[in-house]
Tab-separated table of C-alpha atoms in Angstrom:
chain	number	residue	atom	x	y	z
A	1	MET	CA	356.784	223.882	181.603
A	2	ARG	CA	355.255	227.323	181.434
A	3	THR	CA	351.892	228.040	182.842
A	4	THR	CA	349.503	230.561	181.409
A	5	PRO	CA	347.079	232.722	183.444
A	6	HIS	CA	343.653	231.222	183.732
A	7	ALA	CA	341.292	232.625	181.124
A	8	LEU	CA	337.656	233.369	182.030
A	9	ASP	CA	335.349	232.348	179.328
A	10	LEU	CA	332.191	234.287	179.356
A	11	ASP	CA	329.356	233.191	176.975
A	12	LEU	CA	328.272	236.574	175.721
A	13	VAL	CA	326.438	235.496	172.707
A	14	ALA	CA	323.569	237.750	171.854
A	15	GLY	CA	320.613	235.378	172.054
A	16	LYS	CA	317.017	235.773	172.643
A	17	PRO	CA	316.037	237.539	175.804
A	18	SER	CA	314.510	235.200	178.362
A	19	LEU	CA	310.779	235.168	178.924
A	20	ALA	CA	311.158	236.874	182.240
A	21	SER	CA	313.037	239.767	180.812
A	22	ARG	CA	310.612	240.180	177.939
A	23	THR	CA	307.678	240.017	180.556
A	24	ALA	CA	309.380	242.530	182.783
A	25	GLY	CA	309.845	244.915	179.759
A	26	VAL	CA	306.254	244.632	178.776
A	27	VAL	CA	305.071	245.028	182.360
A	28	GLY	CA	307.314	248.129	182.665
A	29	VAL	CA	305.938	249.717	179.516
A	30	LEU	CA	302.268	249.063	180.539
A	31	THR	CA	302.934	250.490	183.948
A	32	ALA	CA	304.417	253.651	182.561
A	33	VAL	CA	301.435	254.079	180.136
A	34	TRP	CA	298.845	253.400	182.941
A	35	ARG	CA	300.598	256.012	185.180
A	36	LEU	CA	300.558	258.626	182.372
A	37	TYR	CA	296.917	257.879	181.685
A	38	ARG	CA	296.039	258.062	185.508
A	39	ASN	CA	297.911	261.280	185.816
A	40	ARG	CA	295.868	262.867	182.998
A	41	CYS	CA	292.663	261.761	184.480
A	42	GLN	CA	293.623	263.310	187.744
A	43	ILE	CA	294.697	266.633	186.118
A	44	ALA	CA	291.424	266.713	184.201
A	45	ARG	CA	289.671	266.636	187.578
A	46	LEU	CA	291.392	269.874	188.523
A	47	HIS	CA	288.989	271.610	186.074
A	48	ASP	CA	286.325	271.130	188.686
A	49	LEU	CA	288.091	273.576	190.968
A	50	ASP	CA	287.415	277.292	190.674
A	51	ASP	CA	290.164	279.778	189.619
A	52	ARG	CA	290.868	280.860	193.112
A	53	GLN	CA	291.448	277.275	194.320
A	54	LEU	CA	293.772	276.698	191.367
A	55	LEU	CA	295.681	279.855	192.243
A	56	ASP	CA	296.247	278.712	195.711
A	57	MET	CA	298.227	275.770	194.203
A	58	GLY	CA	300.050	278.253	191.955
A	59	LEU	CA	298.118	277.156	188.804
A	60	ARG	CA	295.912	278.698	186.260
A	61	ARG	CA	293.318	277.093	184.080
A	62	GLU	CA	295.625	277.694	181.060
A	63	ASP	CA	298.279	275.658	182.744
A	64	LEU	CA	295.803	272.702	182.931
A	65	ASN	CA	294.880	273.023	179.322
A	66	GLU	CA	298.519	273.192	178.175
A	67	ALA	CA	299.411	270.142	180.357
A	68	LEU	CA	296.459	268.195	178.928
A	69	THR	CA	297.092	269.000	175.317
A	70	SER	CA	300.775	267.995	175.519
A	71	SER	CA	301.917	264.809	173.909
A	72	PHE	CA	300.567	261.726	175.564
A	73	PHE	CA	304.030	260.439	176.588
A	74	ASP	CA	305.014	263.748	178.119
A	75	ASN	CA	304.273	263.793	181.845
A	76	PRO	CA	301.661	266.490	182.376
A	77	GLY	CA	302.352	266.501	186.192
A	78	SER	CA	306.000	267.708	185.517
A	79	TYR	CA	304.614	270.576	183.477
A	80	LEU	CA	302.195	271.693	186.233
A	81	THR	CA	304.905	271.378	188.905
A	82	ARG	CA	307.191	273.650	186.860
A	83	ALA	CA	304.314	276.136	186.163
A	84	SER	CA	303.502	276.294	189.832
A	85	ARG	CA	306.938	276.671	191.074
A	86	ASN	CA	307.623	279.464	188.479
A	87	ARG	CA	304.443	281.322	189.601
A	88	VAL	CA	305.482	280.955	193.247
A	89	ASN	CA	308.953	282.382	192.496
A	90	LEU	CA	307.319	285.372	190.700
A	91	PHE	CA	305.007	285.850	193.619
A	92	TYR	CA	307.860	286.105	196.023
A	93	ARG	CA	309.455	288.663	193.739
A	94	GLY	CA	306.318	290.773	194.049
A	95	VAL	CA	304.781	289.907	190.554
A	96	ARG	CA	301.081	289.238	191.012
A	97	HIS	CA	299.176	286.636	188.868
A	98	ASP	CA	295.634	286.858	190.001
């Protein structure tokens, strides 16, 4: 009598996602949207600073306007981080932006 290797049966039928996974997905999306909204509100508050204070952070008012007019689902904080880092790099190369 010949024996065959044991087969592992997996039930991989594509069924409906569970309530827990659907809830986690919805919560994840809502959390991301809330974070984007909150970031935009905080960036809008940067308009209260004067130009010298913004420049101390490596930003210009134009950077704020561009960040806030970007698509809602683009992270404006990432844009401001890149703008600030680019301005700092130019500063250390001797190019002034004030």
